[in-house]
Short mmCIF file of C-alpha atoms and ligand atoms in Angstrom, two decimals:
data_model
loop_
_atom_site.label_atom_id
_atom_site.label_comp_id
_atom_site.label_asym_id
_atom_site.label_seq_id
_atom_site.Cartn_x
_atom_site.Cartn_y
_atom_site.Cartn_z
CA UNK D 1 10.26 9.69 -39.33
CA UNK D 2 8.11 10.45 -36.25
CA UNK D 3 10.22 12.50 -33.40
CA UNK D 4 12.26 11.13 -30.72
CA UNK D 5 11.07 11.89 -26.88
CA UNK D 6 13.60 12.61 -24.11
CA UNK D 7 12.77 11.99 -20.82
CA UNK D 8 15.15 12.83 -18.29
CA UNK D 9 15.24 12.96 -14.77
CA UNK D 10 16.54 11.54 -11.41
CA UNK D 11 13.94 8.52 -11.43
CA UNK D 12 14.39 7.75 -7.18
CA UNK D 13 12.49 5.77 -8.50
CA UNK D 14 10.37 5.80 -11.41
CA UNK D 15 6.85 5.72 -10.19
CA UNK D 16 3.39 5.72 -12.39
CA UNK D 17 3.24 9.71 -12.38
CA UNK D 18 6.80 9.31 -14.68
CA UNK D 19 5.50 6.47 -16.43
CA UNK D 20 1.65 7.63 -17.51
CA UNK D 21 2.90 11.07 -18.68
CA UNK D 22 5.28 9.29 -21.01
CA UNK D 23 3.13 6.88 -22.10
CA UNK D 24 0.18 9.93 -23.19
CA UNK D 25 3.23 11.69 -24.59
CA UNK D 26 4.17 8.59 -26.90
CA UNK D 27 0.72 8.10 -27.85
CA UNK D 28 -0.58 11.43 -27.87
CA UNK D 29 2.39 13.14 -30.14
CA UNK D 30 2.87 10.03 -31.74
CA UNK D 31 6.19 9.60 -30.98
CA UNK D 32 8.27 6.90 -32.08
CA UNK D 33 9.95 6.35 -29.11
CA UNK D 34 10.44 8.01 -25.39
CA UNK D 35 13.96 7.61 -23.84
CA UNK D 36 14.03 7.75 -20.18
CA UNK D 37 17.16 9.06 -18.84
CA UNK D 38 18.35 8.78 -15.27
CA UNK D 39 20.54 11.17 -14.80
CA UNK D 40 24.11 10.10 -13.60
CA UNK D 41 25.56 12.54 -11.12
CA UNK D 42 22.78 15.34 -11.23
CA UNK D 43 23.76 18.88 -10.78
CA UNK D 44 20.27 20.47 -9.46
CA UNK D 45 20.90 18.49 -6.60
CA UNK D 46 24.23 16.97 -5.75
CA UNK D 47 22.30 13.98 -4.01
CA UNK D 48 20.07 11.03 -5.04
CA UNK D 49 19.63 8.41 -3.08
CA UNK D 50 19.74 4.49 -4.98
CA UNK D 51 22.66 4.71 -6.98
CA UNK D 52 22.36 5.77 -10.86
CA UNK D 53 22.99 2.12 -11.72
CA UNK D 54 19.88 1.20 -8.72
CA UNK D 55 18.13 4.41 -10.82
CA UNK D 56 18.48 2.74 -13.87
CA UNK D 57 17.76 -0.81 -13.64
CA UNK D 58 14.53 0.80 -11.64
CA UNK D 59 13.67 2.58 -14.88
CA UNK D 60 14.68 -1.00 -16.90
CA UNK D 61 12.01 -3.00 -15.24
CA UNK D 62 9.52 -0.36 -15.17
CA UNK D 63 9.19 -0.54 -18.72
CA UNK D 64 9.79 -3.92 -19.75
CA UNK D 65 7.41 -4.57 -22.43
CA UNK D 66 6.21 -1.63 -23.40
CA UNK D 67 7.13 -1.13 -27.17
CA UNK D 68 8.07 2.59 -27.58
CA UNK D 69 9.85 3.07 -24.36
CA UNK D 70 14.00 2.54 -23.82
CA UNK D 71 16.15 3.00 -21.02
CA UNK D 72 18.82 4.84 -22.06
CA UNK D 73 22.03 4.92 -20.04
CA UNK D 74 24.03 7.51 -22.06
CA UNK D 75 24.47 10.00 -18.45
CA UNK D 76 26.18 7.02 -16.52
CA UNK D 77 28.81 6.19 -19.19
CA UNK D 78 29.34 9.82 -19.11
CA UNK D 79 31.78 11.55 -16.63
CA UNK D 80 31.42 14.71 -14.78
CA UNK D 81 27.74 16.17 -14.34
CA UNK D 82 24.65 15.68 -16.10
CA UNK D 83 23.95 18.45 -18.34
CA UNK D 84 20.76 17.83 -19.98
CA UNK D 85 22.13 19.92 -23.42
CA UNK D 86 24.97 17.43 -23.41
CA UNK D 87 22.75 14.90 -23.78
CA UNK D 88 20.74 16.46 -26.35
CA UNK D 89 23.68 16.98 -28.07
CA UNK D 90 24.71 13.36 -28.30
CA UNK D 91 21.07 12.44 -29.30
CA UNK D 92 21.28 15.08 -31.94
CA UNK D 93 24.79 13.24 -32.98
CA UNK D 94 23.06 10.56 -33.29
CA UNK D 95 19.94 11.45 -35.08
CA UNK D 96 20.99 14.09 -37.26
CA UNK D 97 17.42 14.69 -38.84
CA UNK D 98 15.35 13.64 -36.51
CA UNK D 99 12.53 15.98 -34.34
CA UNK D 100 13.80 15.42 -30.83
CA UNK D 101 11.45 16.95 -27.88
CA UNK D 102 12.41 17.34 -24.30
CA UNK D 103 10.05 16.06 -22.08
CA UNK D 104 9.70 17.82 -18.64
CA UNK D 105 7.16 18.27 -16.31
CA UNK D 106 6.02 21.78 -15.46
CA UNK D 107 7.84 22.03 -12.03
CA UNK D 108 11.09 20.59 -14.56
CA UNK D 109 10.01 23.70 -17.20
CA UNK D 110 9.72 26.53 -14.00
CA UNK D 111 13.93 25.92 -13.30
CA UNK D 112 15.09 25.80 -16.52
CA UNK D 113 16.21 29.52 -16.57
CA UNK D 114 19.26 27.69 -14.23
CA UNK D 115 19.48 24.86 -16.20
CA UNK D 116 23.77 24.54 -18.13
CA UNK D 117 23.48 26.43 -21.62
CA UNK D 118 19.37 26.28 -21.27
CA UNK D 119 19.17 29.13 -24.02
CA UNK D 120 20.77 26.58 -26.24
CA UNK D 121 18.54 23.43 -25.93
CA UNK D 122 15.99 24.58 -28.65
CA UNK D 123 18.46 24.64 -30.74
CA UNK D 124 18.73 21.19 -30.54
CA UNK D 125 15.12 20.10 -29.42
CA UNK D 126 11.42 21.07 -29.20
CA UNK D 127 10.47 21.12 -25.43
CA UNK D 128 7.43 19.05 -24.33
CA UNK D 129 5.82 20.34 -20.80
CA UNK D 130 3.97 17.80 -19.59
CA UNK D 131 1.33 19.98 -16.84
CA UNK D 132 1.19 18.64 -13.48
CA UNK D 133 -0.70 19.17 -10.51
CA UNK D 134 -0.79 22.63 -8.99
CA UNK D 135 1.38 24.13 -11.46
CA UNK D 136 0.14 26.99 -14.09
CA UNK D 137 2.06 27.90 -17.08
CA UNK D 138 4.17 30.97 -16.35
CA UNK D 139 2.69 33.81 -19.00
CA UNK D 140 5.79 36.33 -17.71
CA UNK D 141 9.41 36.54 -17.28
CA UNK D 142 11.87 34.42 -19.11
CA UNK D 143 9.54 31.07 -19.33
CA UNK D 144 6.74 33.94 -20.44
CA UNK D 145 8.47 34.80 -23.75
CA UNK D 146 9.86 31.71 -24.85
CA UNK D 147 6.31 30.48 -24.94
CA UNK D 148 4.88 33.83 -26.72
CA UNK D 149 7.55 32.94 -29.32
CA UNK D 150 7.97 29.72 -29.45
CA UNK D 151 4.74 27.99 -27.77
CA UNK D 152 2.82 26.04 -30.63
CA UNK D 153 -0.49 24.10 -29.60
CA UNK D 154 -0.04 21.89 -32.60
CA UNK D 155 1.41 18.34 -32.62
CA UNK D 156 2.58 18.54 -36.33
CA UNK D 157 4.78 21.13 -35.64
CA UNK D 158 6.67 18.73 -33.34
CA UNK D 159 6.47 16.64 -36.51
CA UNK D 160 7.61 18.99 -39.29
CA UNK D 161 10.45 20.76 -37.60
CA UNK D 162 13.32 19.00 -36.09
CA UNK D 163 13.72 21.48 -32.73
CA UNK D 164 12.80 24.81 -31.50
CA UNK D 165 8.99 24.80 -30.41
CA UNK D 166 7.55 24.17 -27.06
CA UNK D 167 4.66 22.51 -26.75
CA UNK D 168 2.41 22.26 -23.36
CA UNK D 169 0.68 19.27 -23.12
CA UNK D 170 -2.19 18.39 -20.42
CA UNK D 171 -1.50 14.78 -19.22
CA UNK D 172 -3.22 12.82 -16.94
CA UNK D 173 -3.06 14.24 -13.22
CA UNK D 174 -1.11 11.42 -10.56
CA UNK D 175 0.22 13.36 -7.97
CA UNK D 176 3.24 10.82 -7.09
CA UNK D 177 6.44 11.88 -6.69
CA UNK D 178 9.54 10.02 -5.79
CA UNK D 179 10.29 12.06 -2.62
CA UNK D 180 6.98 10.89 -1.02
CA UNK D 181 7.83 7.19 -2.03
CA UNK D 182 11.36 7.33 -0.59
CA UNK D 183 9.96 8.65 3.06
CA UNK D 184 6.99 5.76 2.70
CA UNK D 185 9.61 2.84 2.17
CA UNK D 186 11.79 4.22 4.92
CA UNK D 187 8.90 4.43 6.99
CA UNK D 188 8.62 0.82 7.02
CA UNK D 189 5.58 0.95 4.23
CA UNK D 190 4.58 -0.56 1.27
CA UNK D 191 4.58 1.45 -2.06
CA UNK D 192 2.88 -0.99 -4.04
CA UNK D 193 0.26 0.68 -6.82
CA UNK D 194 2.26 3.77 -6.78
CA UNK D 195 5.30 1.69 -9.34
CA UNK D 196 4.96 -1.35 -11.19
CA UNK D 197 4.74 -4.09 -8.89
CA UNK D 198 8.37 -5.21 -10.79
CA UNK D 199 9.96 -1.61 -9.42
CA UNK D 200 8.73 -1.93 -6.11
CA UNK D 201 9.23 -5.33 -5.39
CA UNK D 202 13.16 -4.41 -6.70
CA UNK D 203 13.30 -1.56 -3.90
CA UNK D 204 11.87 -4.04 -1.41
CA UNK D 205 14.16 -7.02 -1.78
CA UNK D 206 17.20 -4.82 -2.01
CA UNK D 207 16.27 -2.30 0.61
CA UNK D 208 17.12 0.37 -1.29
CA UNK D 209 15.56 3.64 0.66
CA UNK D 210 15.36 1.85 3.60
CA UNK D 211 17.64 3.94 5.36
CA UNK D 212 16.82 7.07 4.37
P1 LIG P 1 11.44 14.11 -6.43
O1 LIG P 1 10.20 13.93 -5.60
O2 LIG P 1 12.63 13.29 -5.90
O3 LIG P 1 11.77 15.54 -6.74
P2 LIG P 1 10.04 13.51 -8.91
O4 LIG P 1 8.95 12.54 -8.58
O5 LIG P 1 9.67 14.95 -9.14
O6 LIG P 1 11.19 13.39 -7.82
P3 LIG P 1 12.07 13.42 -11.04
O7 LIG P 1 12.85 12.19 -11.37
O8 LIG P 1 12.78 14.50 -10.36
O9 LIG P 1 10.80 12.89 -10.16
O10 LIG P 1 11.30 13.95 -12.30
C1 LIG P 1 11.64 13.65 -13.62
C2 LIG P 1 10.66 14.33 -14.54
O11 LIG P 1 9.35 13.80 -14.33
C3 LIG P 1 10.54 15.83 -14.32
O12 LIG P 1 10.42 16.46 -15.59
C4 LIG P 1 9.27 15.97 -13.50
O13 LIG P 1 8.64 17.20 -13.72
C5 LIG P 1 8.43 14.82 -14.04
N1 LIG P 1 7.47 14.29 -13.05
C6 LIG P 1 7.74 13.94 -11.79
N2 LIG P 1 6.63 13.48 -11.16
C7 LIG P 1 5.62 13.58 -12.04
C8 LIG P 1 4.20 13.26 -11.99
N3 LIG P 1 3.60 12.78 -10.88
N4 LIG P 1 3.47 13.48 -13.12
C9 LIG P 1 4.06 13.96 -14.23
N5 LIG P 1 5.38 14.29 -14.35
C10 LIG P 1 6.15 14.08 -13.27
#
């Protein structure tokens, strides 16, 4: 059975840069599927602007169609703050046997030292760094080691173990991020070509970042 991807984040909104990193990542590892997670009430940052239900139905349209990707909304039916191990831990509930890797982009992998029980998640699952613009791979510190020791440049091993790798991946470069959208729509512009035309035509009609 091929592995499991888990994509988390605050998706405000989803944009292309979210969606083409995934989409190498399915392809690429040869996942069997990539679960995008919005996260409900995220603890990095106290604040997101749509709502996690906006978030997700953002993340639904987005990816309408595409075989391989699912929206998964397992961190809004769940109270308190998003821990990303929690989650893991449900997956892993759920999928007892199957390879499960964490998919983050780089500026994602830098925090994780202050991510909730982070010395636990490859326990549970490999980590996938997906490399993004201006970011380098740290070779020191925390981040440093867990790559000397765990770091593997080959896909099988995402295949033939069911966690505990990490696995840096080069993916194509589209510097978008959701900050930059948010100040362009409440700036009165149009953020078409950045998102499917489905996502941005959903921010649009129901003004979400209008006012921020
Ligand atoms: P913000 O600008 O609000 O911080 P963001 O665009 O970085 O948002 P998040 O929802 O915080 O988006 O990110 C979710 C995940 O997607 C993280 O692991 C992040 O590293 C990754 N990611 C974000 N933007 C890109 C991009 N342009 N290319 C590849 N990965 C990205």
């Amino acid at each position: 059975m091929k592995p499991i991807g888990v994509f988390g984040g605050t998706f405000d909104p989803i944009h292309y840069g979210h969606l083409r990193s995934a989409f190498e990542m399915l392809q690429a590892l040869d996942f069997e599927q990539v679960r995008f997670i919005p996260c409900g009430d995220p603890p990095h940052r106290g604040v997101t602007y749509a709502t996690a239900v906006q978030r997700l139905r953002l993340v639904e349209l987005a990816i309408n169609g595409q075989n391989g990707f699912i929206a998964d909304d397992c961190e809004l039916k769940r109270d308190g703050l998003s821990y990303t191990v929690d989650t893991l831990e449900s997956l892993r509930a759920e999928f007892p046997d199957r390879s499960l890797g964490l998919i983050v982009g780089m500026d994602a992998f830098l925090g994780l030292p202050e991510w909730h029980r982070w010395d636990e998640i490859l326990d549970i699952a490999h980590i996938v760094v997906a490399h993004r613009p201006g970011w380098k791979a740290p070779d020191i510190g925390a981040l440093g080691n867990l790559i000397s020791d765990y770091g593997t440049h080959r896909v099988e091993d995402l295949h033939t173990t069911v966690a505990g790798r990490v696995h840096i991946h080069a993916v194509t470069q589209l510097e978008i991020a959701s900050t930059e959208i948010r100040e362009l729509v409440a700036a009165g512009r149009d953020p078409r070509f950045l998102m499917p035309d489905a996502v941005r035509d959903e921010i649009l009609d129901n003004e979400i970042y209008k006012g921020d």
